[in-house]
Coordinates of C-alpha atoms and ligand atoms in Angstrom, one line a residue:
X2 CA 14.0 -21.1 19.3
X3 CA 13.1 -19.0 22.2
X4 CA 9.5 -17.7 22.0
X5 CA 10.9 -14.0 22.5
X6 CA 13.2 -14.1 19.2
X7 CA 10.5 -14.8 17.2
X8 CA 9.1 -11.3 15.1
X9 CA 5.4 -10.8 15.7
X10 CA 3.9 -9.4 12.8
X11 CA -0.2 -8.4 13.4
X12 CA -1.8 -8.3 10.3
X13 CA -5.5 -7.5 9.3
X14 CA -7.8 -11.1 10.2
X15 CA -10.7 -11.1 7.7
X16 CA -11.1 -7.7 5.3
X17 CA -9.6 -5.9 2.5
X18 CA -6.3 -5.9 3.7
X19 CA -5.9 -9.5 4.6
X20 CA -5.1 -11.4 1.2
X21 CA -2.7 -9.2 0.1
X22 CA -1.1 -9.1 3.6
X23 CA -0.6 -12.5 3.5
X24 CA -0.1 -12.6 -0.4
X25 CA 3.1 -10.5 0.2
X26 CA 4.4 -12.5 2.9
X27 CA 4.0 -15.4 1.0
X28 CA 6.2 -14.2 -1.7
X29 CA 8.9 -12.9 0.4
X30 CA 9.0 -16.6 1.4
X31 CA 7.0 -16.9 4.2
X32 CA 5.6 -21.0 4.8
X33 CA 3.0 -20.6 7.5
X34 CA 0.6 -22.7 9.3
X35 CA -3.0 -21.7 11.2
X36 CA -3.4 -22.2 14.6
X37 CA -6.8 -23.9 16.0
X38 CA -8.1 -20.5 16.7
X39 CA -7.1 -19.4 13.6
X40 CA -6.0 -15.9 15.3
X41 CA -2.1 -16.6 14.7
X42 CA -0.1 -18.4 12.0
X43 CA 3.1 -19.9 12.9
X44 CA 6.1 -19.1 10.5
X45 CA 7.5 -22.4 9.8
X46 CA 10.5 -21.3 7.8
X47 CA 11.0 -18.1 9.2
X48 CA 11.3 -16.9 13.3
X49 CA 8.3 -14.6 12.2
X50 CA 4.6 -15.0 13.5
X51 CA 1.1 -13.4 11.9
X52 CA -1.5 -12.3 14.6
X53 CA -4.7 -12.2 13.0
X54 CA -6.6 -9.1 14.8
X55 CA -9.0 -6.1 13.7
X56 CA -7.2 -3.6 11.6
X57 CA -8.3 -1.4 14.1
X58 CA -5.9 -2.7 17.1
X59 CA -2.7 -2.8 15.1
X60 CA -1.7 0.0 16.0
X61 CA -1.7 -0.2 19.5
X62 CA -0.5 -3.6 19.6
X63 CA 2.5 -1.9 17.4
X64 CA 2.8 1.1 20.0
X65 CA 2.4 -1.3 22.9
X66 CA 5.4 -3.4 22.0
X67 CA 3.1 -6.5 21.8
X68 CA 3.5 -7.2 18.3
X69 CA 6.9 -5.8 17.0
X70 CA 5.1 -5.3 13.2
X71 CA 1.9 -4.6 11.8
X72 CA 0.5 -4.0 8.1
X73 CA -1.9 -1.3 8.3
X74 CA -3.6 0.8 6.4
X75 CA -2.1 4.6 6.3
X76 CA -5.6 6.3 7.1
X77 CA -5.6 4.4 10.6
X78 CA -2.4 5.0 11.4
X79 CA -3.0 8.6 10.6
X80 CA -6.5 8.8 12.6
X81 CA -4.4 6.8 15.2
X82 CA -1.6 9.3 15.7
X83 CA -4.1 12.5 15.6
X84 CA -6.2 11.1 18.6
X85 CA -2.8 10.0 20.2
X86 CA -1.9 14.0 19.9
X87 CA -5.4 15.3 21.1
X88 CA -4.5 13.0 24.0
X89 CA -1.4 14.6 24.8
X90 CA 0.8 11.6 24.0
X91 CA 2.8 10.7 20.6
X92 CA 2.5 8.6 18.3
X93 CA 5.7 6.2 18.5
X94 CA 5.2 3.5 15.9
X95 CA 7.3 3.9 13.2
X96 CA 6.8 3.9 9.7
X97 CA 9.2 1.2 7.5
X98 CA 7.6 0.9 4.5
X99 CA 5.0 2.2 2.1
X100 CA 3.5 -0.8 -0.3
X101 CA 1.2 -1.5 -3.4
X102 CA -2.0 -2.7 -1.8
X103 CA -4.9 -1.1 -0.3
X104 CA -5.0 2.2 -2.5
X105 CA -8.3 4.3 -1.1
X106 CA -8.5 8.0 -0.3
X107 CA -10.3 9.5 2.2
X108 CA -12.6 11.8 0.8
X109 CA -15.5 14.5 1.6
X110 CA -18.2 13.7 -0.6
X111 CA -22.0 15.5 -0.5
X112 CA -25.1 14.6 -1.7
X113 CA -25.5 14.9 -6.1
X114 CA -27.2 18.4 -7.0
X115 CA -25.7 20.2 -4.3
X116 CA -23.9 23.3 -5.3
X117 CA -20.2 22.7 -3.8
X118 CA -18.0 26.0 -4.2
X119 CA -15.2 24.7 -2.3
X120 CA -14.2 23.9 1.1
X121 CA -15.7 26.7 2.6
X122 CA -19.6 25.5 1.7
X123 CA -18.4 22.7 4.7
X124 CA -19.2 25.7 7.1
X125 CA -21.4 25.5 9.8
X126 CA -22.4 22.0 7.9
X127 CA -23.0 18.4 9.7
X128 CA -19.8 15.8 8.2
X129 CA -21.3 12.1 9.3
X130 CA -17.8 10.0 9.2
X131 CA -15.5 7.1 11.0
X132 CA -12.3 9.2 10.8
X133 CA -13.0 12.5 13.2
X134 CA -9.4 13.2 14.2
X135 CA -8.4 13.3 10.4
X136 CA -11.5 15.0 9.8
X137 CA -10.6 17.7 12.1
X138 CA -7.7 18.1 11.2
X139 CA -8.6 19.1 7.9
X140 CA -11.1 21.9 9.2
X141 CA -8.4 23.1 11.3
X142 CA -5.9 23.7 9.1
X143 CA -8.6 25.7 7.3
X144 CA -10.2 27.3 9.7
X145 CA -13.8 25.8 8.6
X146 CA -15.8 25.4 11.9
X147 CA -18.6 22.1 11.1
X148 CA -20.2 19.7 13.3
X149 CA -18.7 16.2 13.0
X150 CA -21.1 13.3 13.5
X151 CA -19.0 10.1 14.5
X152 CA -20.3 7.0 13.4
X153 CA -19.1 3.5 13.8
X154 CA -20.3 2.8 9.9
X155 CA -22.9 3.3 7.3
X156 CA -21.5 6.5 6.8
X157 CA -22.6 6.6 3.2
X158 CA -26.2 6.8 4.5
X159 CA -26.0 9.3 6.8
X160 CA -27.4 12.2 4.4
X161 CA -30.5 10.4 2.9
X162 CA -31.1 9.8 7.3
X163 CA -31.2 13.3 7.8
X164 CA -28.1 12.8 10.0
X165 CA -25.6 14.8 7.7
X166 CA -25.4 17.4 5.1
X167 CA -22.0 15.7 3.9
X168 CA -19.8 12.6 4.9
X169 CA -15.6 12.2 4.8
X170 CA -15.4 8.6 4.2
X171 CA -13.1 5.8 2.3
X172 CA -13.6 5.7 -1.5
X173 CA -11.9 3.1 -3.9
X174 CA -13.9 2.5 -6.8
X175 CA -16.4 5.8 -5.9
X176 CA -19.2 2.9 -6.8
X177 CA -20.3 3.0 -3.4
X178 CA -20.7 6.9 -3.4
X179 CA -22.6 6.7 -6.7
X180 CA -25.1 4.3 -5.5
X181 CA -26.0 6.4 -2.8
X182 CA -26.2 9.3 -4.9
X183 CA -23.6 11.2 -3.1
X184 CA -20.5 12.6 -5.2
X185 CA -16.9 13.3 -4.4
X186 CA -15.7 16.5 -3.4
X187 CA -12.5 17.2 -1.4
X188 CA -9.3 14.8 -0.2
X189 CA -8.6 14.5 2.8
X190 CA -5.9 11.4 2.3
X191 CA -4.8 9.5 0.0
X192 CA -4.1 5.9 1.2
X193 CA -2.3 2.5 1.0
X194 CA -1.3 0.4 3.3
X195 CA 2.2 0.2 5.1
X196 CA 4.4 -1.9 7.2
X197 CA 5.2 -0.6 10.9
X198 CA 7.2 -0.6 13.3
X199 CA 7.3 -0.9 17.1
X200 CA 9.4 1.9 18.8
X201 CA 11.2 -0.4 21.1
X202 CA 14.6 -2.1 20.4
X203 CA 14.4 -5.4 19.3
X204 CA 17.1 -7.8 20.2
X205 CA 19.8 -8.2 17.5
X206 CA 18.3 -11.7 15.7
X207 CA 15.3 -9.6 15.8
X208 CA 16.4 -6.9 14.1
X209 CA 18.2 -8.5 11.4
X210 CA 15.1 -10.5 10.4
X211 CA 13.2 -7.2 10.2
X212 CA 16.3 -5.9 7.9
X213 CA 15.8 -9.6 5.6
X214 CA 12.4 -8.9 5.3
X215 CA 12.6 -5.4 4.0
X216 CA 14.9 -6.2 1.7
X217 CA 12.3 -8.8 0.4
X218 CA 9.5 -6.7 0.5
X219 CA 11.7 -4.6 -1.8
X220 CA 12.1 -6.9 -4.1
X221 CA 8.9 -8.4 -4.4
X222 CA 7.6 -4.8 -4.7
X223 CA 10.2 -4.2 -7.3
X224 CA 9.2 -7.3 -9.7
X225 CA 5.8 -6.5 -9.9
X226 CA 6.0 -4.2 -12.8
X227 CA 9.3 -5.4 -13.9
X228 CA 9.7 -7.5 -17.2
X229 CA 12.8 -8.6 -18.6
X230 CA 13.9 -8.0 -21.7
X231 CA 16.2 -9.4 -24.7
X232 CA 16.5 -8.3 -28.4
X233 CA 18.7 -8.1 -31.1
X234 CA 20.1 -4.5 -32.4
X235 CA 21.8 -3.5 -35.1
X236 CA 24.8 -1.1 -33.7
X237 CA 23.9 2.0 -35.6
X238 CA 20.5 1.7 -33.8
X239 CA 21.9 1.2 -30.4
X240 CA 21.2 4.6 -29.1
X241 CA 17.4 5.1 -29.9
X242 CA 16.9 1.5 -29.0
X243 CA 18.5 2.0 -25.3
X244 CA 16.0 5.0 -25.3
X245 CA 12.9 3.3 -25.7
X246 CA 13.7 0.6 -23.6
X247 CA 11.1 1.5 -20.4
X248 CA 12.7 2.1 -17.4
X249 CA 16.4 0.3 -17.7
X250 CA 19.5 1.2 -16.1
X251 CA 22.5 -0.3 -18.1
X252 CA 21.3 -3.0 -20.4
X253 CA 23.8 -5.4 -21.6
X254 CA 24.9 -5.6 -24.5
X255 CA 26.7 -8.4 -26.4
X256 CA 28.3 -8.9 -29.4
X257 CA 26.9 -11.5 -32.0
X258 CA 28.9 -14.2 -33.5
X259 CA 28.8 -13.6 -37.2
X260 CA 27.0 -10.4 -36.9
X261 CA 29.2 -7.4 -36.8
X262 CA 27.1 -5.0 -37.3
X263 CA 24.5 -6.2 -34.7
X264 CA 24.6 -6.8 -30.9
X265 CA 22.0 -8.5 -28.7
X266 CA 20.8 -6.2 -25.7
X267 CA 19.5 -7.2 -22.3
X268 CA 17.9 -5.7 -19.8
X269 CA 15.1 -5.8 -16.6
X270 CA 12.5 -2.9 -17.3
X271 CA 11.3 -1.8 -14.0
X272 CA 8.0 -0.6 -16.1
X273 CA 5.3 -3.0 -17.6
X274 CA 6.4 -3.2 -21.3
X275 CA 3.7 -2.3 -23.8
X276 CA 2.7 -4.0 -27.2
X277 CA 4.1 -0.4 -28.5
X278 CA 6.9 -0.7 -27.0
X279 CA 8.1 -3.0 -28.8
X280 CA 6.6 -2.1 -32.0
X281 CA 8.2 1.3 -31.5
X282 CA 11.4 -1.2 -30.8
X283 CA 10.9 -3.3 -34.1
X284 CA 10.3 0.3 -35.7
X285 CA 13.7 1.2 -35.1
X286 CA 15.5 -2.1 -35.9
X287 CA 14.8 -4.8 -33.5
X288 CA 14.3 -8.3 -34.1
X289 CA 14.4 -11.1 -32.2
X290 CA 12.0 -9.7 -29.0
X291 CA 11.3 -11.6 -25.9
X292 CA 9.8 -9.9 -22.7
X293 CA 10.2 -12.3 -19.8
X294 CA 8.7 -12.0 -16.4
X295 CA 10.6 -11.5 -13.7
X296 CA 10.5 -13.8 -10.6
X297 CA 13.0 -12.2 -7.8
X298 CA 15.0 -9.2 -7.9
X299 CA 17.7 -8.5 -5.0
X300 CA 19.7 -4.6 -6.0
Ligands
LIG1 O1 -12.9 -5.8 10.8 P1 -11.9 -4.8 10.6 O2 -12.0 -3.6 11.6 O3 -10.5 -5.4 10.6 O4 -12.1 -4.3 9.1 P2 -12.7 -2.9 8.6 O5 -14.1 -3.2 8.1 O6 -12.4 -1.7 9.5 O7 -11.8 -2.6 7.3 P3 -11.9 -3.0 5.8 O8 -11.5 -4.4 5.6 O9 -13.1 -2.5 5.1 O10 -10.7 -2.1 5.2 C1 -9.4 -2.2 5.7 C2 -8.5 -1.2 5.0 O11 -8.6 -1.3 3.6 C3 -8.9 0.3 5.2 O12 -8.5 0.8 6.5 C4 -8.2 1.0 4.1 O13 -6.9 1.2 4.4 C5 -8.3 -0.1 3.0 N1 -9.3 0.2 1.9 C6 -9.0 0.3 0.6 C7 -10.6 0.4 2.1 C8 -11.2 0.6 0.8 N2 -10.2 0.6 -0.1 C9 -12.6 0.9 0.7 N3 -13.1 1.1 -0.4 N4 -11.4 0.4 3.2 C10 -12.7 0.6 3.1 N5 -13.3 0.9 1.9 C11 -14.8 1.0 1.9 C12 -15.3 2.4 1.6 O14 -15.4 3.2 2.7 C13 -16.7 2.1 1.0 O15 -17.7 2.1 2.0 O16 -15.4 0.2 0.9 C14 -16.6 0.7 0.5 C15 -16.6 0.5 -1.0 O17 -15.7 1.4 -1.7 P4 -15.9 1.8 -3.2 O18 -15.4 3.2 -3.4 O19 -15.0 0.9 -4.0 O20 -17.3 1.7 -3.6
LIG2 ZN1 -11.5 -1.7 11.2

């Protein structure tokens, strides 16, 4: 196939980002294999491409038109699109999906004992952090004036330095913040990370590729939590059984040979299904439970 009608997806080469990157591709069906250099995987089942490059660059590599996607994470898009502004130019990436990795906020955090009364003790402070444009922003919008000490990392050190009286930084677990004695105090953003777009057209084969693997992301997103589940009911119990079945549309129900007075009931959960959920199920006159997982899901 021509070179040019193959998608080019950049996606994050060695960090947090990068195993469930290519852990979602995989499941939406994607076979790939490393090159020597290791910076871009070549889709073998699919016209689609990884480039393995510094979370960092994606989105310029997006905006640029030389990859056509990117998986990202939300706060550098964000930081991304507010120094874009500050430069007098637009953001133009665009934004296709949200997804169920990378979870973080971006938070202000100061060191423990300090007496925080709100956003307003950030006045006249020093904020050490990676992020300044989103950092900014948030003064701005309310109209705290602070010094902001850009660093390229190590933020969480800054205050025991001397260098800062607070820092806005990534926090997942908050372990990180507790071993360095420092506490959280304000979000700035909350995170995750997300598929984008390139704002140029894309030639037809192009775009219908992006549209298959959308709809896949979709559905691998919409299995994760999603069980599915069979029982037996007796009729008069239909009702409060159908409402304690966790997240389901229109189960189906089917009559029982023999059995006229009970009916089997089907249905996908799109919710994880509890042990008491279905003791609350057996409560009301189940029998006969299985929960199966569920492996693809196309709507
Ligand atoms: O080399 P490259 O530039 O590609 O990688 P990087 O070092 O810039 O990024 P990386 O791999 O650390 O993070 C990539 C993306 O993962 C981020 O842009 C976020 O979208 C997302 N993410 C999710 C996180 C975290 N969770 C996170 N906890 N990124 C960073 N952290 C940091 C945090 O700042 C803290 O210093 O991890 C540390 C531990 O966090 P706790 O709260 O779990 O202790
Ligand atoms: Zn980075």
């Amino acid at each position: 196939m021509d070179k040019d009608l193959r998608l080019k997806l950049a996606v994050q080469k060695s960090g947090r980002l990068t195993d469930p990157s290519v852990d979602l591709l995989v499941r939406c069906g994607l076979k790939f294999s490393r090159g020597k250099d290791q910076l871009v995987g070549y889709g073998e089942n699919m016209p689609l491409d990884l480039l393995f490059v510094r979370d960092d660059d994606i989105p310029d590599l997006v905006q640029e038109d030389v990859s056509d996607l990117g998986l990202v994470g939300l706060n550098v898009i964000e930081e991304k699109r507010l120094e874009l502004a500050a430069r007098g130019t637009a953001a133009r990436f665009e934004v296709l999906r949200s997804l169920d990795f990378g979870r973080c906020r971006l938070s202000i955090a100061v060191p423990d004992g300090t007496l925080f009364t709100g956003p307003d003790w950030l006045r006249g402070k020093r904020i050490a952090t990676t992020y300044p444009y989103l950092l900014a922003h948030y003064l701005a919008e309310r109209k705290i004036e602070a010094e902001i000490v850009t660093l390229s990392g190590a933020v969480e050190i800054a205050p025991r330095l001397g260098r800062a009286d607070a820092i806005c930084d990534l926090v997942s677990t908050g372990s990180t913040l507790v071993a360095n004695r420092l506490h959280e105090v304000e979000t700035v953003l909350e995170s995750h990370a997300v598929l984008i777009r390139t704002p140029v057209a894309l030639p037809a084969v192009k775009n219908e590729w992006v549209e298959r693997l959308l709809m896949r992301i979709d559905g691998v997103q919409q299995v994760k939590e999603s069980k599915y589940i069979m029982l037996h009911a007796p009729r008069a119990a239909l009702a409060e059984i159908r409402g304690l079945l966790p997240g389901s549309e229109s189960p189906t129900i089917i009559p029982l040979d023999g059995h006229p007075d009970k009916v089997a009931i089907h249905a996908v959960c799109r919710e994880n299904v509890f042990w008491e959920t279905l003791e609350s199920l057996k409560k009301a006159g189940a029998s006969a439970l299985l929960v199966l997982p569920v492996e693809k899901m196309l709507a």
